[in-house]
Amino acid sequence: MKPGQLGQVVRRRLAHAVPVLLVVALATFGLLKLAPGDAVDVLIATGGGGDAALAADLRRAYGLDQPWPAQLAHYLWRLVQLDLGYSFVHNRPVSHLIWERLPVSLLLMASATAFAVGFGIVLGVSAGQTPGGWRDRLILSVGLVLYAMPSFWVGLMLILIFAVKLALFPVGGFETAASDLTGIARVLDIAWHAVLPTVALALLFVSVYLRLMRAGVVEVASADFVRTARAKGVGATRILWAHVARNALLPVVAMVGVQAATLLGGAVVIESVFSLPGLGRLAYDSVLARDLVVLLGLLLTSAVIVIAINTVVDLVVAALDPRVVAR
Amino acid sequence: MSLLQIDQLSVRFGATMALDSLSLAIAAGETLALVGESGSGKSTAALAIAGLLSHQATVTGTIRFDGQALTDWRGVRQGGIAMVFQDAMSALNPVHRIGAQVVEALRLPRAEQRVAAARFLDQVGLPQPERLVDAYPHELSGGMRQRVGIAIAVAQNPRLLIADEPTTALDVTIQAQILALLRDLKARLGLSLLLVTHDLGVVAETADRVAVLYAGCLMELAPAAALFTSPHHPYTQGLLEARPPFGTQAPMLAELVEIPGQLPRLDPPPAGCRFAARCDRADQRCRAEQPVLRPIADTLVACHHA
Amino acid sequence: MVDQALSRRTVLAASSVLAAGPAFAQAQPRRGGTLQVAYNTEQRNLNAAMVASNAVFLVASKILEPLADAVYGGVGLTPKLATGWNAASDGLSITFELRRGVKWHDGRDFTSADVQYSALEVWRKLSNFGRSVFRSLETVDTPDAHTAILRFSRPTPAQLIWNALPDLTAVLPRHLYEGTDVAQNPRNQAPVGTGPYKLAENRPGQFVTLERNAEYWDAGKPYLDRLVFRVMPDKGAISAAHEAGQLQLSCFSSVPLADLKRLQSLPALSVSNRGYEASPYHALIELNLRRTELADVRVRRAIHHALDLPRVVADVFDGFGTVGTGPVPTTSQLFYTTDTPRYGFDLARANALLDEAGYRRGAGGMRFQLKLVPAPWFDYTVLLGDYIRQALRQVGIDCQLQRFDAPGHLQAVYRDHQFDIATGSPVFRNDPAISTTVLYRTGTPPGVPWSNQYGYASQAMDQLIDQAAGELDPIKRVALYHQFQRLAMEDLPVIPAVEFSFLTVADRRLRNVANTPRWAMSNWADLWLDA
Ligand SMILES: Nc1ncnc2c1ncn2[C@@H]1O[C@H](COP(=O)(O)OP(=O)(O)OP(=O)(O)O)[C@@H](O)[C@H]1O
Ligand code: SF4
Ligand SMILES: [Mg+2]
């Protein structure tokens, strides 16, 4: 990829992003307006109850007494000004809420993707090396099991085994609460907390990537250039990794972009099970609280994350595959 | 003494008898052309010699190279035999740079790799080799890619170069250039050449001797000149009759064969002469008894009635 | 009570520990230590003066103090920010003597001005329940820094105010709230109070850390250095953390019912339902009287007869509950009466009543169909829905289950009235006037949760409720509430099926756990961790 192409890739993605974001905003708004109940009902109920006047006061304060087209217009107008709005449920600007939770989700997504891609590649190569062999069959069956297991269950099992029985990892949390750790000690503490949620979130994707990788390895292994490499006397290990795996990797990397949205979805569950203060949990709580502004903000953020991941994937693919040029 | 000596080489893919008891020799500096229609076992023979057969293949017989028996059917013929393939696009790894692919197996220090690669590219007549070193296969034309394929082979410093239909995928003008390059390299480096081809024109221009394969069996082995002037085997005769007037574009042999019928199934092969179903001279004996090679003048022919 | 069975087990377990080691030998409270507490439902607003709810109190009650809190025995109250109180006989004023030498966590003095501000601007105007209890509060006089006199425009029963003290009188620092929009004040996320612990850090989504307040007015307390409330939305994770020893305390039944047996069997943990007596819940069955069938009291009674409530207590509530007998729970020593109509499990009687009401069994043995909407609040309210469906089939009532998430349920049941039978879970807050009579009185507009949304309208009931609300004589007031309970069970618009409270899972080294009737919502000044 040539230097100028980076800007081009990003610009093209952004041009696609604007209509996508608008559709996301409209669809979310519509869906939430269709869902029964509103933020005030929940606020009063979770506050232990209250009278009708209180509800009316709150509804007026939140603008929920306005007709919905007015609410929508108001929201879109603020959005144009890059203002995600203010959550009355949290009493804070939506952007603060999201900003505060973003690093947790990004860390979880990045580590889970790295884990899933890493293990997917190793297992996929190892299975695809001898298609139909015992190792292939074993890995494929394990992959199928991983694919079928619900991730909250995997999460709880990991907790039971590695946190409760073996006491190797913490049960949950982003870092040790009130530990006063700083610097490298804090980073290690966060990493230690991230191990189980990363694995729990990644396992499903391990199976996705390993199957893709395996199929790629089997296919590429019979490619002419592999025969060329054999003919010129390249060693088996180097053929496997530098030729076969290197080429089979391309669809796997492309798949990371496709899976970005699923990954975000999976994070919702994992963040709950592991008490992680990420975007997914904020979304879950916001649905239950019918906190429309936060949800809209989150969905827009998610759309931006997915678009950003796909842009990065584009760039990585372009870097890995010289045939791909930025259009 | 021959550089390469093949004895009773048979290759099966399961029940398919792809190559049946092939025996032939190639002398140092000689060019042997291997011809036959599609599926006759040419590539199988070439790959067996190069040690590139897949794991599905069962191999019997012996191959001696420079007097040494090759025992490993899937081992690299280090420093002796190199191979150039038909489709130069797919024969190069799309994600590696040209230079790296040329010198990949040479175990050179990093610093010397570029220079060495450029030297090999230069040897096969590619322009601006220093720049090509950094190019990727998709940036090159078909002819240039085939030259790279040849450079990869040459980089192994071989004594026998196997070229499996090296020009089939190319334009006619480029075909001529590549053949010229092969002839040139052969002369310069003193190579032996095993040229697998469909193109009898190419054979006439390039080969010293010709081996005609049909359904896995060697049917006729003759000096090139003798084959064209006096073919003995009914199959060879059919091929030559079907050949377009010299100098016109030579299409693929498979398409131009006007001998009615097609290759017999090889799983298992029919008893008797493999060609019997399509041969107008075929009789009872042909269908029952497989003919063995016998000398007629300076030619070997496998036919009861030649 | 089931509690006794449990505590007997607890005592047995404890005594075996006693035999093994000197667990009881150390009666002297130990200073120091950090307590990790589960924080299952994170709250955005920790302003306990504004929002009276369990989850808010769990954290905020350690920081913000009420005028008085609940205790077992005696008058049931213990002084906190007020040291004495006295009601005028005309019901128009109440005088509070305030504690001297109390400082806010930021160093300012606590004075009557703080009480004045909190009462007038927060309890009366913003508090979800305070708005009705303090409705007629007119002014608060502050003759000196340690006296506050609440003056009412209409006679207000002192009994009601006493009962409201623990839940509804958290005092806010005037100097940090005055002149601001209270609902938006950033101190709601980082409260400054007078309590034994002060806020150290509130990291949303992760934890709230409280630190020992060395300046606390009750010298020597608290004993613990730190409380860490860890936000853990998943109950399974909480029980795992208990098991792994990474959590010492969880209140309000924050572990899955399915894990209880296992946790109870662990020697390091104690599981108990003590400490919630001041805020007992009812698993309520709400009958929509807008349905002709349910408008007939015989049908409602038949439904009650069809329920085998002791079995529900045993199976659905795992024994942690009591069969309900009326709108006031058995734990309210002041207001509870046993003298109410009962409708024991009796299928024959249920069938007879339904026949009598004119609903004969039709095709498939069914009389009519009802839409059953179980509330999503607790496992219990959901499971109870399943049980009702089974039970009513036996008497020929076919229930169609319809489930919603929390906002959906609120809308369907309390706003749109799209239900025939719903389950619910109101809390009894010390006095029927606070959150119980509203379940029976007419006049609440649609949309208010935990109010009369099932169309029950009885003049007699309305009069009774209003009369009790204005009755100044405590004895007469109690008598009126006994009448209220009888009428409620006579008319039976809702079936108070099971009384239940919560469970606390605690590390056995913790001392002074569950020693007050609203313990999880108390200030934990005397809580300590044994070595
Ligand atoms: N890997 C394999 N597995 C099974 N059968 C094979 C395999 N490779 C070759 N064959 C079979 O062996 C026979 C000879 O094939 P081969 O490729 O050697 O023919 P060819 O003369 O090179 O033909 P073409 O002109 O099309 O290249 C054919 O029948 C073919 O189907
Ligand atoms: S052996 Fe018979 S069939 Fe075979 S080529 Fe000769 S004549 Fe034809
Ligand atoms: Mg071939």
Tab-separated table of C-alpha atoms in Angstrom, chain A:
chain	number	residue	atom	x	y	z
A	1	MET	CA	0.000	0.000	0.000
A	2	LYS	CA	1.255	3.407	-0.899
A	3	PRO	CA	1.201	6.223	1.658
A	4	GLY	CA	-1.514	8.236	-0.073
A	5	GLN	CA	-3.854	5.293	0.041
A	6	LEU	CA	-4.212	5.373	3.788
A	7	GLY	CA	-6.004	8.693	3.639
A	8	GLN	CA	-8.095	7.371	0.807
A	9	VAL	CA	-9.218	4.278	2.684
A	10	VAL	CA	-10.167	6.365	5.704
A	11	ARG	CA	-12.009	8.938	3.617
A	12	ARG	CA	-13.956	6.310	1.732
A	13	ARG	CA	-14.986	4.609	4.962
A	14	LEU	CA	-16.100	7.889	6.451
A	15	ALA	CA	-18.183	8.753	3.425
A	16	HIS	CA	-19.994	5.443	3.863
A	17	ALA	CA	-20.289	6.010	7.584
A	18	VAL	CA	-22.492	9.091	7.615
A	19	PRO	CA	-25.606	7.511	6.074
A	20	VAL	CA	-25.034	4.368	8.165
A	21	LEU	CA	-24.937	6.421	11.330
A	22	LEU	CA	-28.096	8.279	10.384
A	23	VAL	CA	-29.941	5.032	9.777
A	24	VAL	CA	-28.680	3.646	13.076
A	25	ALA	CA	-29.919	6.740	14.885
A	26	LEU	CA	-33.360	6.642	13.274
A	27	ALA	CA	-33.812	2.897	13.729
A	28	THR	CA	-32.817	2.996	17.369
A	29	PHE	CA	-35.064	5.890	18.071
A	30	GLY	CA	-37.966	4.100	16.421
A	31	LEU	CA	-37.360	0.792	18.162
A	32	LEU	CA	-37.127	2.344	21.575
A	33	LYS	CA	-40.243	4.401	21.033
A	34	LEU	CA	-42.039	1.172	20.157
A	35	ALA	CA	-40.807	-0.631	23.276
A	36	PRO	CA	-43.314	-0.374	26.115
A	37	GLY	CA	-42.532	1.838	29.095
A	38	ASP	CA	-40.357	4.905	29.435
A	39	ALA	CA	-37.428	6.164	31.482
A	40	VAL	CA	-39.603	7.886	34.054
A	41	ASP	CA	-41.561	4.729	34.874
A	42	VAL	CA	-38.330	2.924	35.525
A	43	LEU	CA	-36.740	5.767	37.403
A	44	ILE	CA	-39.671	5.927	39.781
A	45	ALA	CA	-39.901	2.183	40.151
A	46	THR	CA	-36.189	1.743	40.863
A	47	GLY	CA	-36.411	4.651	43.265
A	48	GLY	CA	-38.836	2.558	45.298
A	49	GLY	CA	-42.025	4.215	44.044
A	50	GLY	CA	-43.528	7.673	44.029
A	51	ASP	CA	-46.644	9.628	43.154
A	52	ALA	CA	-48.128	10.782	39.877
A	53	ALA	CA	-47.059	14.393	40.266
A	54	LEU	CA	-43.446	13.295	40.615
A	55	ALA	CA	-43.758	11.359	37.368
A	56	ALA	CA	-45.248	14.340	35.579
A	57	ASP	CA	-42.484	16.608	36.906
A	58	LEU	CA	-39.797	14.236	35.713
A	59	ARG	CA	-41.426	13.725	32.346
A	60	ARG	CA	-41.534	17.445	31.764
A	61	ALA	CA	-37.932	17.863	32.885
A	62	TYR	CA	-36.737	15.183	30.441
A	63	GLY	CA	-38.762	16.473	27.517
A	64	LEU	CA	-40.710	13.204	27.428
A	65	ASP	CA	-43.975	15.146	27.398
A	66	GLN	CA	-43.113	16.431	23.921
A	67	PRO	CA	-44.525	14.640	20.834
A	68	TRP	CA	-41.989	12.169	19.453
A	69	PRO	CA	-41.214	14.031	16.198
A	70	ALA	CA	-40.161	16.998	18.293
A	71	GLN	CA	-37.980	14.719	20.438
A	72	LEU	CA	-36.389	13.223	17.349
A	73	ALA	CA	-35.785	16.568	15.679
A	74	HIS	CA	-34.268	17.888	18.851
A	75	TYR	CA	-31.990	14.890	19.103
A	76	LEU	CA	-30.834	15.011	15.502
A	77	TRP	CA	-30.173	18.717	15.697
A	78	ARG	CA	-27.908	18.222	18.690
A	79	LEU	CA	-26.246	15.306	16.973
A	80	VAL	CA	-25.317	17.495	14.040
A	81	GLN	CA	-23.537	19.675	16.559
A	82	LEU	CA	-21.702	16.548	17.769
A	83	ASP	CA	-23.590	16.680	21.058
A	84	LEU	CA	-24.768	13.253	22.199
A	85	GLY	CA	-27.098	14.799	24.756
A	86	TYR	CA	-27.604	14.550	28.490
A	87	SER	CA	-28.843	11.523	30.399
A	88	PHE	CA	-31.316	12.368	33.113
A	89	VAL	CA	-31.188	8.828	34.349
A	90	HIS	CA	-27.478	9.196	35.082
A	91	ASN	CA	-27.512	12.936	35.554
A	92	ARG	CA	-24.505	13.239	33.294
A	93	PRO	CA	-23.687	14.055	29.679
A	94	VAL	CA	-23.884	10.967	27.495
A	95	SER	CA	-20.452	11.614	26.065
A	96	HIS	CA	-18.932	11.420	29.564
A	97	LEU	CA	-20.684	8.138	30.272
A	98	ILE	CA	-19.479	6.645	27.032
A	99	TRP	CA	-15.996	8.041	27.226
A	100	GLU	CA	-15.550	6.608	30.689
A	101	ARG	CA	-16.557	3.100	29.554
A	102	LEU	CA	-14.929	3.061	26.158
A	103	PRO	CA	-11.442	1.965	27.262
A	104	VAL	CA	-12.815	-1.096	29.063
A	105	SER	CA	-14.722	-2.257	26.008
A	106	LEU	CA	-11.915	-1.491	23.620
A	107	LEU	CA	-9.441	-3.351	25.789
A	108	LEU	CA	-11.753	-6.342	26.022
A	109	MET	CA	-12.459	-6.345	22.298
A	110	ALA	CA	-8.824	-5.930	21.366
A	111	SER	CA	-7.564	-8.636	23.695
A	112	ALA	CA	-10.356	-11.018	22.732
A	113	THR	CA	-9.708	-10.438	19.045
A	114	ALA	CA	-5.990	-10.956	19.500
A	115	PHE	CA	-6.629	-14.136	21.460
A	116	ALA	CA	-9.226	-15.436	19.007
A	117	VAL	CA	-7.165	-14.669	15.935
A	118	GLY	CA	-3.987	-16.027	17.532
A	119	PHE	CA	-5.494	-19.311	18.643
A	120	GLY	CA	-7.663	-19.501	15.542
A	121	ILE	CA	-4.550	-19.352	13.398
A	122	VAL	CA	-2.524	-21.852	15.387
A	123	LEU	CA	-5.374	-24.343	15.685
A	124	GLY	CA	-6.536	-23.798	12.114
A	125	VAL	CA	-3.044	-24.412	10.752
A	126	SER	CA	-2.566	-27.403	12.935
A	127	ALA	CA	-5.895	-28.883	11.823
A	128	GLY	CA	-5.500	-27.998	8.168
A	129	GLN	CA	-2.054	-29.512	7.899
A	130	THR	CA	-3.464	-33.024	7.771
A	131	PRO	CA	-7.082	-32.714	6.687
A	132	GLY	CA	-9.132	-35.628	7.942
A	133	GLY	CA	-6.451	-36.715	10.387
A	134	TRP	CA	-7.088	-37.227	14.076
A	135	ARG	CA	-5.737	-33.809	14.964
A	136	ASP	CA	-7.999	-32.200	12.398
A	137	ARG	CA	-11.040	-34.054	13.657
A	138	LEU	CA	-10.235	-33.290	17.284
A	139	ILE	CA	-9.717	-29.595	16.674
A	140	LEU	CA	-12.823	-29.297	14.533
A	141	SER	CA	-14.950	-31.015	17.172
A	142	VAL	CA	-13.575	-28.810	19.914
A	143	GLY	CA	-14.252	-25.802	17.692
A	144	LEU	CA	-17.827	-26.912	17.205
A	145	VAL	CA	-18.311	-27.295	20.948
A	146	LEU	CA	-16.852	-23.831	21.552
A	147	TYR	CA	-19.156	-22.436	18.928
A	148	ALA	CA	-22.200	-24.020	20.521
A	149	MET	CA	-21.487	-22.936	24.101
A	150	PRO	CA	-23.258	-19.782	25.236
A	151	SER	CA	-20.641	-17.294	26.327
A	152	PHE	CA	-22.257	-16.402	29.652
A	153	TRP	CA	-22.044	-20.078	30.552
A	154	VAL	CA	-18.438	-20.256	29.438
A	155	GLY	CA	-17.798	-17.181	31.553
A	156	LEU	CA	-19.350	-18.710	34.653
A	157	MET	CA	-17.504	-21.984	34.101
A	158	LEU	CA	-14.201	-20.160	33.769
A	159	ILE	CA	-14.991	-18.288	36.974
A	160	LEU	CA	-15.881	-21.486	38.800
A	161	ILE	CA	-12.775	-23.305	37.669
A	162	PHE	CA	-10.078	-20.646	37.523
A	163	ALA	CA	-11.317	-18.134	40.077
A	164	VAL	CA	-13.198	-20.208	42.636
A	165	LYS	CA	-11.608	-23.656	42.555
A	166	LEU	CA	-8.065	-22.834	41.508
A	167	ALA	CA	-8.064	-19.227	42.765
A	168	LEU	CA	-5.750	-18.166	39.938
A	169	PHE	CA	-7.743	-15.181	38.747
A	170	PRO	CA	-10.176	-12.675	40.221
A	171	VAL	CA	-13.888	-13.368	39.907
A	172	GLY	CA	-14.511	-10.115	38.082
A	173	GLY	CA	-13.907	-6.415	37.907
A	174	PHE	CA	-11.700	-4.280	35.732
A	175	GLU	CA	-8.994	-3.904	38.346
A	176	THR	CA	-8.562	-4.460	42.057
A	177	ALA	CA	-11.010	-2.076	43.687
A	178	ALA	CA	-9.395	0.745	45.600
A	179	SER	CA	-5.963	-0.841	45.304
A	180	ASP	CA	-4.097	2.461	44.808
A	181	LEU	CA	-1.854	0.719	42.279
A	182	THR	CA	-0.131	2.882	39.703
A	183	GLY	CA	2.093	2.481	36.689
A	184	ILE	CA	3.200	-0.958	35.628
A	185	ALA	CA	1.691	-2.616	38.698
A	186	ARG	CA	-1.701	-1.266	37.704
A	187	VAL	CA	-1.281	-2.399	34.112
A	188	LEU	CA	-0.434	-5.900	35.312
A	189	ASP	CA	-3.393	-5.843	37.664
A	190	ILE	CA	-5.726	-4.892	34.810
A	191	ALA	CA	-4.208	-7.564	32.567
A	192	TRP	CA	-4.672	-10.155	35.302
A	193	HIS	CA	-8.332	-9.183	35.575
A	194	ALA	CA	-8.712	-9.262	31.798
A	195	VAL	CA	-7.590	-12.873	31.305
A	196	LEU	CA	-10.838	-14.719	32.039
A	197	PRO	CA	-13.216	-12.287	30.318
A	198	THR	CA	-10.926	-12.236	27.298
A	199	VAL	CA	-10.960	-16.005	27.057
A	200	ALA	CA	-14.712	-16.194	27.644
A	201	LEU	CA	-15.425	-13.668	24.924
A	202	ALA	CA	-12.818	-15.054	22.537
A	203	LEU	CA	-13.678	-18.768	22.572
A	204	LEU	CA	-16.645	-18.384	20.249
A	205	PHE	CA	-14.504	-16.457	17.799
A	206	VAL	CA	-11.634	-18.901	18.110
A	207	SER	CA	-13.907	-21.462	16.516
A	208	VAL	CA	-14.916	-19.048	13.759
A	209	TYR	CA	-11.337	-18.156	12.899
A	210	LEU	CA	-9.955	-21.666	13.256
A	211	ARG	CA	-12.442	-23.035	10.761
A	212	LEU	CA	-11.699	-20.251	8.330
A	213	MET	CA	-7.992	-20.724	8.803
A	214	ARG	CA	-8.222	-24.454	8.403
A	215	ALA	CA	-10.207	-24.141	5.176
A	216	GLY	CA	-7.660	-21.627	3.923
A	217	VAL	CA	-4.717	-23.855	4.802
A	218	VAL	CA	-6.250	-26.859	3.074
A	219	GLU	CA	-6.969	-24.803	-0.004
A	220	VAL	CA	-3.683	-22.946	-0.165
A	221	ALA	CA	-1.670	-26.118	0.504
A	222	SER	CA	-2.520	-27.328	-2.982
A	223	ALA	CA	-1.773	-23.980	-4.594
A	224	ASP	CA	0.840	-23.906	-7.340
A	225	PHE	CA	3.086	-21.499	-5.495
A	226	VAL	CA	3.360	-23.947	-2.630
A	227	ARG	CA	4.579	-26.534	-5.097
A	228	THR	CA	7.010	-23.933	-6.424
A	229	ALA	CA	8.269	-23.403	-2.909
A	230	ARG	CA	8.699	-27.132	-2.427
A	231	ALA	CA	10.452	-27.369	-5.764
A	232	LYS	CA	12.998	-24.793	-4.810
A	233	GLY	CA	13.755	-26.578	-1.559
A	234	VAL	CA	12.047	-24.419	1.058
A	235	GLY	CA	11.723	-26.253	4.381
A	236	ALA	CA	8.365	-27.662	5.457
A	237	THR	CA	7.947	-25.298	8.407
A	238	ARG	CA	8.674	-22.254	6.344
A	239	ILE	CA	6.326	-23.444	3.620
A	240	LEU	CA	3.605	-23.939	6.193
A	241	TRP	CA	3.900	-20.512	7.772
A	242	ALA	CA	5.442	-18.193	5.179
A	243	HIS	CA	3.484	-19.553	2.242
A	244	VAL	CA	0.416	-21.496	3.299
A	245	ALA	CA	-0.560	-19.764	6.538
A	246	ARG	CA	0.480	-16.353	5.278
A	247	ASN	CA	-1.992	-16.598	2.414
A	248	ALA	CA	-4.705	-18.406	4.361
A	249	LEU	CA	-4.538	-15.568	6.888
A	250	LEU	CA	-6.032	-13.014	4.506
A	251	PRO	CA	-9.682	-14.115	4.755
A	252	VAL	CA	-9.245	-14.466	8.523
A	253	VAL	CA	-8.178	-10.855	8.843
A	254	ALA	CA	-11.041	-9.756	6.621
A	255	MET	CA	-13.368	-11.732	8.903
A	256	VAL	CA	-12.282	-9.693	11.915
A	257	GLY	CA	-14.080	-6.749	10.366
A	258	VAL	CA	-17.191	-8.794	9.688
A	259	GLN	CA	-17.224	-10.045	13.275
A	260	ALA	CA	-16.759	-6.627	14.860
A	261	ALA	CA	-20.456	-6.130	15.524
A	262	THR	CA	-20.893	-9.654	16.899
A	263	LEU	CA	-17.939	-9.052	19.156
A	264	LEU	CA	-19.544	-5.914	20.557
A	265	GLY	CA	-22.711	-7.896	21.138
A	266	GLY	CA	-20.826	-10.645	22.935
A	267	ALA	CA	-19.180	-8.070	25.148
A	268	VAL	CA	-22.582	-7.161	26.625
A	269	VAL	CA	-22.918	-10.561	28.234
A	270	ILE	CA	-19.287	-10.922	29.225
A	271	GLU	CA	-19.193	-7.490	30.818
A	272	SER	CA	-22.127	-8.459	33.023
A	273	VAL	CA	-20.742	-11.814	34.039
A	274	PHE	CA	-17.328	-10.358	34.849
A	275	SER	CA	-18.565	-7.100	36.390
A	276	LEU	CA	-16.731	-5.045	33.792
A	277	PRO	CA	-17.788	-1.444	33.407
A	278	GLY	CA	-17.904	-1.425	29.623
A	279	LEU	CA	-20.173	-0.088	26.915
A	280	GLY	CA	-22.068	-3.359	26.631
A	281	ARG	CA	-23.240	-3.208	30.189
A	282	LEU	CA	-24.104	0.440	29.858
A	283	ALA	CA	-26.235	-0.528	26.871
A	284	TYR	CA	-27.934	-3.326	28.772
A	285	ASP	CA	-28.684	-1.070	31.723
A	286	SER	CA	-29.898	1.639	29.392
A	287	VAL	CA	-32.357	-0.666	27.678
A	288	LEU	CA	-33.759	-1.685	31.047
A	289	ALA	CA	-33.940	1.955	32.065
A	290	ARG	CA	-35.316	3.003	28.638
A	291	ASP	CA	-32.586	5.606	28.685
A	292	LEU	CA	-33.040	6.625	25.084
A	293	VAL	CA	-30.305	9.223	24.790
A	294	VAL	CA	-27.646	6.947	26.196
A	295	LEU	CA	-28.732	4.110	23.953
A	296	LEU	CA	-28.660	6.279	20.892
A	297	GLY	CA	-25.254	7.528	21.895
A	298	LEU	CA	-24.079	3.972	22.442
A	299	LEU	CA	-25.397	2.717	19.154
A	300	LEU	CA	-23.754	5.557	17.333
A	301	THR	CA	-20.557	4.858	19.212
A	302	SER	CA	-20.829	1.192	18.341
A	303	ALA	CA	-21.383	2.031	14.709
A	304	VAL	CA	-18.316	4.237	14.826
A	305	ILE	CA	-16.321	1.456	16.495
A	306	VAL	CA	-17.431	-1.064	13.887
A	307	ILE	CA	-16.570	1.344	11.101
A	308	ALA	CA	-13.228	2.114	12.716
A	309	ILE	CA	-12.434	-1.584	13.106
A	310	ASN	CA	-13.312	-2.170	9.484
A	311	THR	CA	-11.120	0.699	8.435
A	312	VAL	CA	-8.248	-0.763	10.398
A	313	VAL	CA	-8.983	-4.179	8.911
A	314	ASP	CA	-8.932	-2.629	5.441
A	315	LEU	CA	-5.579	-1.103	6.177
A	316	VAL	CA	-4.187	-4.341	7.594
A	317	VAL	CA	-5.484	-6.349	4.645
A	318	ALA	CA	-3.959	-3.816	2.287
A	319	ALA	CA	-0.683	-4.115	4.157
A	320	LEU	CA	-0.798	-7.915	4.089
A	321	ASP	CA	-1.973	-8.369	0.524
A	322	PRO	CA	-0.177	-6.319	-2.127
A	323	ARG	CA	-2.905	-7.122	-4.657
A	324	VAL	CA	-5.415	-5.134	-2.628
A	325	VAL	CA	-5.234	-1.504	-3.575
A	326	ALA	CA	-7.342	1.215	-2.109
A	327	ARG	CA	-10.150	1.982	-4.459
